[in-house]
Amino acid sequence: MSIEPTLRADFGDDFTWGVATASYQIEGSPDADGKGPSIWDTFTHKRDWRGRSPIKDGSTGDVATDSYRRYPEDIALTRSLGFDAYRYSLAWSRVFPTGAGRLNQAGLDHYRRVAEACLEQGIEPWVTLYHWDLPQGLQDVGGWTNRETVFRYVDYVTTVGEAMGDLVKHWMLFNEPLNVVISGHLVGMFAPGMKSLHAYFAALHHVNLAQGLGSRALRAAAPDADIGTTQYLTPPVGTGPAPLAGLARRSADAVLNRAFVEPLLGLGYPWEEVGLLKGVRAYMREGDEADIVADL
């Protein structure tokens, strides 16, 4: 299997073909070389009173595809398939085992080696700074419902940007903020498994604010960086009588799409479409509307 030349031609020379992974989903080695636990380590090992896991088949990421040790093979496969880029995420708790405080140099060195291996194979490294796996040490004091997590994220981004900015040009601040916020804090099907409207409001604002402040921290550390976020966007379709269908569509669009995009663009939260979103105001402070605008 490889990319057909005709398909490449259809997309043009300025299209980047790549593959993407996430640290918890592929690395394994959950405590190797000083790594601390993440919320996904905790979440996948939870059992309810019946002994049931939140994961249907009881799987964990303890081994996964062992990419922490086998990353050279992964990158070689990427090259052999004809791709130009490899997007991989960093496990925050490999760099800061508890999310803050002591730096784990071994973890940072590992991710430099991954970037270097990509470049040696002629593959562009695209780094995702956060793909859902918050250090458990930060979750223990509230996680994304705690405003302080925003500033610990900025510290982490600054450290990584300064350490890897010479190797990496393309950066993603977050992977799918919607899943962090809704799946993790409102629906509870993803780590940390919370089901709370207040947790949803807090996490929504703090995740957005982290991207605004984090983008500027990364820009300061790596001025020539290409910075973005991988958004999870969906076109909602309303059903039923036309007026109600239109209202449903606009409301869903505001909650699922606009609330995650427009604040970063300086447009604010779409309060006018969904009054429920006004619950976010309880977590906003003076200056947040400017700080949340991302330097992309």
mmCIF file of C-alpha atoms in Angstrom:
data_model
loop_
_atom_site.group_PDB
_atom_site.id
_atom_site.type_symbol
_atom_site.label_atom_id
_atom_site.label_comp_id
_atom_site.label_asym_id
_atom_site.label_seq_id
_atom_site.Cartn_x
_atom_site.Cartn_y
_atom_site.Cartn_z
ATOM 1 C CA MET A 1 0.000 0.000 0.000
ATOM 2 C CA SER A 2 1.243 3.480 -0.876
ATOM 3 C CA ILE A 3 -0.101 6.776 -2.132
ATOM 4 C CA GLU A 4 -0.893 6.605 -5.835
ATOM 5 C CA PRO A 5 0.920 9.272 -7.916
ATOM 6 C CA THR A 6 -2.360 10.254 -9.576
ATOM 7 C CA LEU A 7 -3.923 10.876 -6.175
ATOM 8 C CA ARG A 8 -0.996 13.076 -5.183
ATOM 9 C CA ALA A 9 -1.424 15.049 -8.395
ATOM 10 C CA ASP A 10 -5.135 15.551 -7.704
ATOM 11 C CA PHE A 11 -4.370 17.209 -4.366
ATOM 12 C CA GLY A 12 -1.498 19.383 -5.607
ATOM 13 C CA ASP A 13 2.077 19.987 -4.511
ATOM 14 C CA ASP A 14 1.150 22.042 -1.455
ATOM 15 C CA PHE A 15 -0.848 19.230 0.209
ATOM 16 C CA THR A 16 0.964 17.332 2.969
ATOM 17 C CA TRP A 17 0.305 13.611 3.182
ATOM 18 C CA GLY A 18 0.826 12.168 6.625
ATOM 19 C CA VAL A 19 -0.259 9.802 9.367
ATOM 20 C CA ALA A 20 -1.200 10.648 12.940
ATOM 21 C CA THR A 21 -1.012 8.903 16.294
ATOM 22 C CA ALA A 22 -1.605 9.694 19.974
ATOM 23 C CA SER A 23 0.804 8.982 22.809
ATOM 24 C CA TYR A 24 -1.507 6.957 25.058
ATOM 25 C CA GLN A 25 -2.901 4.991 22.132
ATOM 26 C CA ILE A 26 0.474 3.714 20.875
ATOM 27 C CA GLU A 27 3.364 4.207 23.300
ATOM 28 C CA GLY A 28 2.837 1.713 26.111
ATOM 29 C CA SER A 29 5.592 1.830 28.744
ATOM 30 C CA PRO A 30 3.388 3.743 31.196
ATOM 31 C CA ASP A 31 6.089 4.219 33.842
ATOM 32 C CA ALA A 32 9.295 3.932 31.809
ATOM 33 C CA ASP A 33 12.142 6.390 32.372
ATOM 34 C CA GLY A 34 10.353 8.427 35.003
ATOM 35 C CA LYS A 35 6.953 8.897 33.355
ATOM 36 C CA GLY A 36 4.084 9.723 35.688
ATOM 37 C CA PRO A 37 0.502 8.451 35.316
ATOM 38 C CA SER A 38 -2.014 10.251 33.127
ATOM 39 C CA ILE A 39 -5.781 10.373 33.464
ATOM 40 C CA TRP A 40 -6.046 7.687 30.790
ATOM 41 C CA ASP A 41 -3.796 5.348 32.774
ATOM 42 C CA THR A 42 -6.154 5.860 35.695
ATOM 43 C CA PHE A 43 -9.378 5.736 33.664
ATOM 44 C CA THR A 44 -8.654 2.478 31.847
ATOM 45 C CA HIS A 45 -7.712 0.724 35.087
ATOM 46 C CA LYS A 46 -10.888 1.762 36.929
ATOM 47 C CA ARG A 47 -13.431 -0.908 37.810
ATOM 48 C CA ASP A 48 -16.937 -0.411 39.135
ATOM 49 C CA TRP A 49 -18.458 -2.433 41.951
ATOM 50 C CA ARG A 50 -19.186 -5.236 39.479
ATOM 51 C CA GLY A 51 -15.592 -5.286 38.296
ATOM 52 C CA ARG A 52 -16.462 -3.696 34.948
ATOM 53 C CA SER A 53 -14.059 -1.434 33.082
ATOM 54 C CA PRO A 54 -15.159 1.826 31.408
ATOM 55 C CA ILE A 55 -13.579 0.325 28.273
ATOM 56 C CA LYS A 56 -15.883 -2.249 26.664
ATOM 57 C CA ASP A 57 -13.259 -4.977 26.304
ATOM 58 C CA GLY A 58 -11.223 -3.965 29.353
ATOM 59 C CA SER A 59 -8.245 -2.826 27.293
ATOM 60 C CA THR A 60 -5.577 -0.480 28.615
ATOM 61 C CA GLY A 61 -2.675 1.357 26.993
ATOM 62 C CA ASP A 62 -0.063 -0.434 29.096
ATOM 63 C CA VAL A 63 1.458 -2.111 26.030
ATOM 64 C CA ALA A 64 -0.450 -0.741 23.005
ATOM 65 C CA THR A 65 1.887 -1.024 19.991
ATOM 66 C CA ASP A 66 5.013 -0.495 22.130
ATOM 67 C CA SER A 67 5.849 2.610 20.130
ATOM 68 C CA TYR A 68 7.852 4.112 22.981
ATOM 69 C CA ARG A 69 10.511 1.547 22.086
ATOM 70 C CA ARG A 70 9.604 0.778 18.474
ATOM 71 C CA TYR A 71 9.190 4.314 17.125
ATOM 72 C CA PRO A 72 12.055 3.890 14.585
ATOM 73 C CA GLU A 73 10.039 1.089 12.953
ATOM 74 C CA ASP A 74 6.894 3.232 12.933
ATOM 75 C CA ILE A 75 8.715 6.058 11.187
ATOM 76 C CA ALA A 76 10.322 3.694 8.684
ATOM 77 C CA LEU A 77 6.854 2.305 7.857
ATOM 78 C CA THR A 78 5.571 5.844 7.370
ATOM 79 C CA ARG A 79 8.365 6.488 4.879
ATOM 80 C CA SER A 80 7.823 3.180 3.075
ATOM 81 C CA LEU A 81 4.153 4.012 2.530
ATOM 82 C CA GLY A 82 5.077 7.254 0.805
ATOM 83 C CA PHE A 83 3.899 9.718 3.444
ATOM 84 C CA ASP A 84 5.632 13.035 4.040
ATOM 85 C CA ALA A 85 4.680 13.781 7.640
ATOM 86 C CA TYR A 86 4.149 12.062 10.967
ATOM 87 C CA ARG A 87 1.935 13.745 13.566
ATOM 88 C CA TYR A 88 2.498 12.329 17.022
ATOM 89 C CA SER A 89 1.569 13.614 20.446
ATOM 90 C CA LEU A 90 3.724 14.072 23.519
ATOM 91 C CA ALA A 91 2.691 12.583 26.833
ATOM 92 C CA TRP A 92 2.769 15.588 29.162
ATOM 93 C CA SER A 93 3.483 13.257 32.102
ATOM 94 C CA ARG A 94 6.667 12.004 30.427
ATOM 95 C CA VAL A 95 7.967 15.572 30.455
ATOM 96 C CA PHE A 96 6.524 16.626 33.826
ATOM 97 C CA PRO A 97 5.548 13.447 35.733
ATOM 98 C CA THR A 98 3.007 15.242 37.928
ATOM 99 C CA GLY A 99 2.196 17.930 35.369
ATOM 100 C CA ALA A 100 4.265 20.619 37.069
ATOM 101 C CA GLY A 101 7.440 21.113 39.046
ATOM 102 C CA ARG A 102 10.273 18.703 38.316
ATOM 103 C CA LEU A 103 11.218 18.253 34.660
ATOM 104 C CA ASN A 104 11.883 14.689 33.544
ATOM 105 C CA GLN A 105 14.757 15.209 31.113
ATOM 106 C CA ALA A 106 14.597 11.579 29.944
ATOM 107 C CA GLY A 107 11.089 12.117 28.631
ATOM 108 C CA LEU A 108 12.010 15.305 26.814
ATOM 109 C CA ASP A 109 15.094 13.632 25.321
ATOM 110 C CA HIS A 110 12.914 10.782 24.053
ATOM 111 C CA TYR A 111 10.701 13.136 22.086
ATOM 112 C CA ARG A 112 13.719 14.894 20.605
ATOM 113 C CA ARG A 113 14.934 11.506 19.400
ATOM 114 C CA VAL A 114 11.561 10.830 17.755
ATOM 115 C CA ALA A 115 11.756 14.156 15.895
ATOM 116 C CA GLU A 116 15.350 13.470 14.864
ATOM 117 C CA ALA A 117 14.381 10.001 13.598
ATOM 118 C CA CYS A 118 11.626 11.573 11.485
ATOM 119 C CA LEU A 119 14.018 14.064 9.915
ATOM 120 C CA GLU A 120 16.577 11.341 9.201
ATOM 121 C CA GLN A 121 13.890 9.470 7.231
ATOM 122 C CA GLY A 122 12.822 12.588 5.345
ATOM 123 C CA ILE A 123 9.586 12.816 7.341
ATOM 124 C CA GLU A 124 8.301 16.112 8.763
ATOM 125 C CA PRO A 125 7.527 15.813 12.478
ATOM 126 C CA TRP A 126 4.194 17.405 13.405
ATOM 127 C CA VAL A 127 3.845 17.538 17.183
ATOM 128 C CA THR A 128 0.582 17.557 19.118
ATOM 129 C CA LEU A 129 1.134 18.988 22.582
ATOM 130 C CA TYR A 130 -2.044 17.643 24.174
ATOM 131 C CA HIS A 131 -3.999 14.599 23.059
ATOM 132 C CA TRP A 132 -6.300 14.042 26.059
ATOM 133 C CA ASP A 133 -3.769 12.543 28.532
ATOM 134 C CA LEU A 134 -3.584 15.096 31.352
ATOM 135 C CA PRO A 135 -1.080 14.174 34.090
ATOM 136 C CA GLN A 136 -2.956 12.556 36.961
ATOM 137 C CA GLY A 137 -1.181 14.872 39.388
ATOM 138 C CA LEU A 138 -3.069 17.809 37.866
ATOM 139 C CA GLN A 139 -6.356 15.927 37.796
ATOM 140 C CA ASP A 140 -5.971 15.289 41.516
ATOM 141 C CA VAL A 141 -6.342 19.044 42.071
ATOM 142 C CA GLY A 142 -9.201 19.555 39.620
ATOM 143 C CA GLY A 143 -7.685 19.082 36.176
ATOM 144 C CA TRP A 144 -9.282 21.250 33.492
ATOM 145 C CA THR A 145 -11.899 22.454 35.962
ATOM 146 C CA ASN A 146 -9.065 24.189 37.854
ATOM 147 C CA ARG A 147 -7.864 27.436 36.273
ATOM 148 C CA GLU A 148 -4.304 26.721 37.446
ATOM 149 C CA THR A 149 -4.077 23.888 34.910
ATOM 150 C CA VAL A 150 -4.057 26.554 32.174
ATOM 151 C CA PHE A 151 -0.815 27.990 33.536
ATOM 152 C CA ARG A 152 0.773 24.573 34.036
ATOM 153 C CA TYR A 153 -0.021 23.901 30.366
ATOM 154 C CA VAL A 154 1.723 27.156 29.403
ATOM 155 C CA ASP A 155 4.796 26.094 31.405
ATOM 156 C CA TYR A 156 4.797 22.713 29.650
ATOM 157 C CA VAL A 157 4.399 24.279 26.196
ATOM 158 C CA THR A 158 7.226 26.730 26.877
ATOM 159 C CA THR A 159 9.554 23.937 27.979
ATOM 160 C CA VAL A 160 8.806 21.752 24.961
ATOM 161 C CA GLY A 161 8.944 24.655 22.504
ATOM 162 C CA GLU A 162 12.354 25.753 23.753
ATOM 163 C CA ALA A 163 13.666 22.179 23.694
ATOM 164 C CA MET A 164 12.321 21.123 20.288
ATOM 165 C CA GLY A 165 11.711 24.315 18.321
ATOM 166 C CA ASP A 166 14.896 23.746 16.333
ATOM 167 C CA LEU A 167 13.570 20.405 15.070
ATOM 168 C CA VAL A 168 9.819 20.908 14.765
ATOM 169 C CA LYS A 169 8.050 23.512 12.655
ATOM 170 C CA HIS A 170 4.451 22.253 12.785
ATOM 171 C CA TRP A 171 2.611 22.162 16.119
ATOM 172 C CA MET A 172 -0.907 21.338 17.275
ATOM 173 C CA LEU A 173 -1.858 22.807 20.639
ATOM 174 C CA PHE A 174 -4.716 20.362 21.300
ATOM 175 C CA ASN A 175 -6.275 17.392 19.604
ATOM 176 C CA GLU A 176 -10.073 17.651 19.525
ATOM 177 C CA PRO A 177 -10.882 20.027 22.394
ATOM 178 C CA LEU A 178 -14.533 18.975 22.036
ATOM 179 C CA ASN A 179 -13.697 15.466 23.214
ATOM 180 C CA VAL A 180 -11.633 16.775 26.109
ATOM 181 C CA VAL A 181 -14.532 18.942 27.259
ATOM 182 C CA ILE A 182 -17.742 17.128 26.305
ATOM 183 C CA SER A 183 -16.700 13.475 26.261
ATOM 184 C CA GLY A 184 -14.480 13.881 29.327
ATOM 185 C CA HIS A 185 -16.417 16.313 31.523
ATOM 186 C CA LEU A 186 -20.091 16.297 30.474
ATOM 187 C CA VAL A 187 -20.841 12.825 29.088
ATOM 188 C CA GLY A 188 -18.142 10.996 31.039
ATOM 189 C CA MET A 189 -17.270 8.422 28.386
ATOM 190 C CA PHE A 190 -13.632 9.613 28.133
ATOM 191 C CA ALA A 191 -11.115 10.298 30.867
ATOM 192 C CA PRO A 192 -11.462 11.723 33.469
ATOM 193 C CA GLY A 193 -15.027 10.377 33.284
ATOM 194 C CA MET A 194 -16.851 13.370 34.767
ATOM 195 C CA LYS A 195 -20.588 13.983 34.246
ATOM 196 C CA SER A 196 -21.176 17.541 35.384
ATOM 197 C CA LEU A 197 -22.558 20.633 33.710
ATOM 198 C CA HIS A 198 -20.352 22.840 35.890
ATOM 199 C CA ALA A 199 -17.288 20.766 34.988
ATOM 200 C CA TYR A 200 -18.223 21.203 31.326
ATOM 201 C CA PHE A 201 -18.435 25.004 31.645
ATOM 202 C CA ALA A 202 -15.123 25.221 33.500
ATOM 203 C CA ALA A 203 -13.279 22.835 31.204
ATOM 204 C CA LEU A 204 -14.617 24.554 28.066
ATOM 205 C CA HIS A 205 -13.293 27.927 29.127
ATOM 206 C CA HIS A 206 -10.005 26.692 30.553
ATOM 207 C CA VAL A 207 -9.216 24.559 27.497
ATOM 208 C CA ASN A 208 -9.910 27.520 25.228
ATOM 209 C CA LEU A 209 -7.850 29.848 27.420
ATOM 210 C CA ALA A 210 -4.982 27.331 27.444
ATOM 211 C CA GLN A 211 -4.882 27.453 23.655
ATOM 212 C CA GLY A 212 -4.778 31.242 23.567
ATOM 213 C CA LEU A 213 -2.050 31.604 26.170
ATOM 214 C CA GLY A 214 -0.270 28.443 25.002
ATOM 215 C CA SER A 215 -0.088 29.682 21.414
ATOM 216 C CA ARG A 216 1.720 32.838 22.517
ATOM 217 C CA ALA A 217 4.077 30.873 24.755
ATOM 218 C CA LEU A 218 4.937 28.577 21.866
ATOM 219 C CA ARG A 219 5.372 31.525 19.499
ATOM 220 C CA ALA A 220 7.823 33.103 21.950
ATOM 221 C CA ALA A 221 9.791 29.861 22.233
ATOM 222 C CA ALA A 222 9.684 29.040 18.490
ATOM 223 C CA PRO A 223 8.981 32.264 16.536
ATOM 224 C CA ASP A 224 8.813 30.601 13.114
ATOM 225 C CA ALA A 225 6.476 27.822 14.204
ATOM 226 C CA ASP A 226 3.342 26.826 12.315
ATOM 227 C CA ILE A 227 0.757 26.647 15.124
ATOM 228 C CA GLY A 228 -2.759 25.236 15.058
ATOM 229 C CA THR A 229 -5.288 23.059 16.845
ATOM 230 C CA THR A 230 -6.984 19.926 15.562
ATOM 231 C CA GLN A 231 -10.667 20.745 15.949
ATOM 232 C CA TYR A 232 -13.434 18.168 15.876
ATOM 233 C CA LEU A 233 -16.143 19.859 13.809
ATOM 234 C CA THR A 234 -19.460 18.415 12.722
ATOM 235 C CA PRO A 235 -22.267 19.805 10.525
ATOM 236 C CA PRO A 236 -25.464 19.326 12.580
ATOM 237 C CA VAL A 237 -28.752 18.578 10.846
ATOM 238 C CA GLY A 238 -32.042 19.525 12.520
ATOM 239 C CA THR A 239 -35.202 17.427 12.111
ATOM 240 C CA GLY A 240 -38.892 18.017 12.713
ATOM 241 C CA PRO A 241 -40.929 21.171 11.963
ATOM 242 C CA ALA A 242 -38.842 23.741 10.105
ATOM 243 C CA PRO A 243 -38.605 26.429 12.843
ATOM 244 C CA LEU A 244 -37.672 23.895 15.515
ATOM 245 C CA ALA A 245 -35.281 22.102 13.178
ATOM 246 C CA GLY A 246 -33.497 25.368 12.465
ATOM 247 C CA LEU A 247 -33.271 26.183 16.166
ATOM 248 C CA ALA A 248 -31.911 22.722 16.936
ATOM 249 C CA ARG A 249 -29.325 23.004 14.178
ATOM 250 C CA ARG A 250 -28.116 26.441 15.304
ATOM 251 C CA SER A 251 -27.981 25.374 18.947
ATOM 252 C CA ALA A 252 -26.006 22.240 18.174
ATOM 253 C CA ASP A 253 -23.650 24.189 15.921
ATOM 254 C CA ALA A 254 -22.997 26.696 18.721
ATOM 255 C CA VAL A 255 -22.291 24.010 21.337
ATOM 256 C CA LEU A 256 -20.350 21.554 19.183
ATOM 257 C CA ASN A 257 -18.461 23.885 16.846
ATOM 258 C CA ARG A 258 -18.613 27.617 17.472
ATOM 259 C CA ALA A 259 -17.892 27.482 21.223
ATOM 260 C CA PHE A 260 -14.546 25.834 20.434
ATOM 261 C CA VAL A 261 -13.540 27.969 17.451
ATOM 262 C CA GLU A 262 -14.906 31.483 17.771
ATOM 263 C CA PRO A 263 -13.330 32.447 21.131
ATOM 264 C CA LEU A 264 -9.900 31.614 19.676
ATOM 265 C CA LEU A 265 -10.613 33.904 16.719
ATOM 266 C CA GLY A 266 -11.639 36.852 18.880
ATOM 267 C CA LEU A 267 -15.370 36.417 18.243
ATOM 268 C CA GLY A 268 -16.303 35.403 21.782
ATOM 269 C CA TYR A 269 -18.695 32.666 22.871
ATOM 270 C CA PRO A 270 -21.959 32.321 20.898
ATOM 271 C CA TRP A 271 -24.204 33.259 23.832
ATOM 272 C CA GLU A 272 -26.965 34.513 21.546
ATOM 273 C CA GLU A 273 -27.623 31.058 20.068
ATOM 274 C CA VAL A 274 -27.567 29.010 23.281
ATOM 275 C CA GLY A 275 -28.337 30.688 26.565
ATOM 276 C CA LEU A 276 -26.985 27.641 28.384
ATOM 277 C CA LEU A 277 -23.459 28.646 27.369
ATOM 278 C CA LYS A 278 -23.734 31.671 29.639
ATOM 279 C CA GLY A 279 -22.721 29.264 32.393
ATOM 280 C CA VAL A 280 -19.157 29.750 31.139
ATOM 281 C CA ARG A 281 -19.223 33.318 32.479
ATOM 282 C CA ALA A 282 -18.770 32.045 36.037
ATOM 283 C CA TYR A 283 -15.249 30.963 35.079
ATOM 284 C CA MET A 284 -14.200 34.029 33.107
ATOM 285 C CA ARG A 285 -12.002 36.763 34.550
ATOM 286 C CA GLU A 286 -11.064 40.207 33.388
ATOM 287 C CA GLY A 287 -8.747 40.026 30.395
ATOM 288 C CA ASP A 288 -9.752 36.497 29.381
ATOM 289 C CA GLU A 289 -11.510 37.586 26.177
ATOM 290 C CA ALA A 290 -8.197 39.003 24.901
ATOM 291 C CA ASP A 291 -6.002 36.220 26.299
ATOM 292 C CA ILE A 292 -8.141 33.491 24.730
ATOM 293 C CA VAL A 293 -7.439 34.737 21.176
ATOM 294 C CA ALA A 294 -4.857 32.373 19.708
ATOM 295 C CA ASP A 295 -1.714 33.385 17.828
ATOM 296 C CA LEU A 296 -2.097 30.906 14.979
#
